[in-house]
Amino acid sequence: MQFAEHGNYTIHPQGNILVVDAHGPFNELTADLYIQDMYDACEKFSGKTWGLLVTFYGNSVFSPEAEQALIEVTKYRMKKGMIANATVILESSSADLQQMQLRRIYQGCNLTFHVFSDVYSARNWLESFVVKQSNAM
């Protein structure tokens, strides 16, 4: 979805990983569209074990309303088989705050997650984790 002045994102599956690239802060319209697109994307994984790889580009601090919406969509994703999240924060002057908010969201949902500074490491960890957990089930 493309709304440059309001942030933009892409969501696409790659094997057992759902990949999200998010640029800039989202306004309410973009956040609402993201949530709906995320619900739709999760349906493709229903019944499978999968992980979420999110890369944030720029400052993406969440409003209290956006944080609550992310909690709800995280619970939904977990019901649809998501077992872990790998987040990458790039080009951000508020990375510490972003990481704190994400920790609050994912720990509150009891989801395994890690924050990385590069996509390669994040993808390697997530793919390995999902395979190990899938084999253990």
XYZ file of C-alpha atoms in Angstrom:
137
model
C 0.000 0.000 0.000
C 1.449 3.385 -0.983
C 0.695 6.607 0.914
C 4.115 8.297 0.978
C 3.114 11.223 3.172
C 1.388 8.849 5.601
C 3.904 6.025 5.652
C 3.794 2.981 3.412
C 4.286 -0.750 3.646
C 4.461 -4.013 1.782
C 3.333 -7.414 3.044
C 4.273 -10.598 1.224
C 4.771 -14.272 2.107
C 8.112 -16.007 1.502
C 7.846 -19.682 2.362
C 6.931 -19.961 6.042
C 7.776 -16.289 6.704
C 5.498 -13.277 6.277
C 7.685 -10.315 5.341
C 6.683 -6.728 6.106
C 8.588 -3.590 5.117
C 7.209 -0.466 6.814
C 8.441 3.033 5.984
C 7.916 6.035 8.223
C 5.201 6.641 10.761
C 1.679 5.565 9.804
C -1.259 7.890 10.121
C -4.609 6.444 11.199
C -5.710 5.646 7.623
C -2.498 3.783 6.783
C -2.571 1.949 10.124
C -6.151 0.801 9.496
C -5.262 -0.417 5.994
C -2.185 -2.213 7.355
C -4.255 -4.038 9.968
C -6.788 -5.177 7.352
C -4.059 -6.270 4.934
C -2.379 -8.153 7.778
C -5.598 -10.022 8.612
C -5.910 -10.984 4.940
C -2.269 -12.116 4.736
C -2.618 -14.282 7.851
C -5.377 -16.301 6.203
C -2.820 -17.671 3.723
C -0.891 -19.239 6.636
C -3.836 -20.591 8.575
C -3.075 -24.087 9.814
C 0.690 -23.720 9.304
C 3.492 -22.659 11.619
C 5.101 -19.414 10.490
C 7.101 -16.376 11.522
C 6.823 -12.649 10.925
C 9.803 -10.588 9.726
C 9.153 -6.839 10.022
C 11.605 -4.174 8.924
C 10.865 -0.633 10.083
C 12.538 2.147 8.093
C 12.554 5.538 9.790
C 10.864 6.696 12.958
C 7.824 4.540 13.647
C 6.732 5.319 17.180
C 3.219 4.044 17.903
C 0.353 6.048 19.364
C -1.479 4.338 22.258
C -4.280 3.454 19.809
C -1.841 1.970 17.295
C -0.118 -0.002 20.044
C -3.463 -1.470 21.120
C -4.296 -2.338 17.497
C -0.931 -4.120 17.175
C -1.693 -6.143 20.297
C -4.996 -7.251 18.776
C -3.491 -8.120 15.383
C -0.643 -9.989 17.112
C -3.145 -12.142 19.002
C -4.924 -12.829 15.708
C -1.655 -13.722 13.967
C -0.836 -16.154 16.778
C -4.237 -17.828 16.350
C -3.335 -18.239 12.675
C -0.050 -20.028 13.445
C 2.534 -17.276 13.974
C 5.078 -18.480 16.529
C 7.777 -15.792 16.413
C 8.612 -12.274 15.289
C 11.924 -10.870 14.105
C 11.981 -7.083 13.893
C 14.617 -4.930 12.226
C 14.786 -1.194 12.956
C 16.732 0.883 10.425
C 17.317 4.598 9.874
C 15.546 5.566 13.101
C 16.429 8.202 15.663
C 13.822 6.660 18.002
C 14.926 3.006 17.833
C 15.080 2.651 21.630
C 11.492 3.826 22.014
C 10.331 1.620 19.136
C 12.048 -1.379 20.686
C 10.464 -0.656 24.081
C 6.993 -0.465 22.530
C 7.493 -3.668 20.558
C 8.757 -5.473 23.653
C 5.630 -4.370 25.526
C 3.389 -5.580 22.675
C 5.037 -8.957 22.057
C 5.812 -9.833 25.673
C 2.237 -8.944 26.565
C 1.114 -11.510 23.984
C 3.702 -14.113 25.124
C 5.261 -14.211 21.660
C 8.908 -15.100 21.063
C 10.593 -12.140 19.382
C 13.952 -10.507 18.813
C 15.001 -7.106 17.518
C 17.877 -6.937 15.045
C 19.906 -4.250 13.324
C 20.123 -6.088 9.985
C 17.686 -8.094 7.871
C 20.091 -10.959 7.150
C 20.538 -11.863 10.833
C 16.832 -11.449 11.528
C 15.817 -13.738 8.666
C 18.387 -16.398 9.621
C 17.231 -16.455 13.243
C 13.542 -16.513 12.317
C 13.820 -19.233 9.673
C 15.865 -21.401 12.028
C 13.455 -20.857 14.930
C 10.363 -21.665 12.838
C 11.936 -24.853 11.433
C 13.036 -26.056 14.892
C 9.632 -25.362 16.425
C 7.798 -26.958 13.499
C 9.897 -30.121 13.827
C 9.282 -30.222 17.586
C 5.487 -30.091 17.191
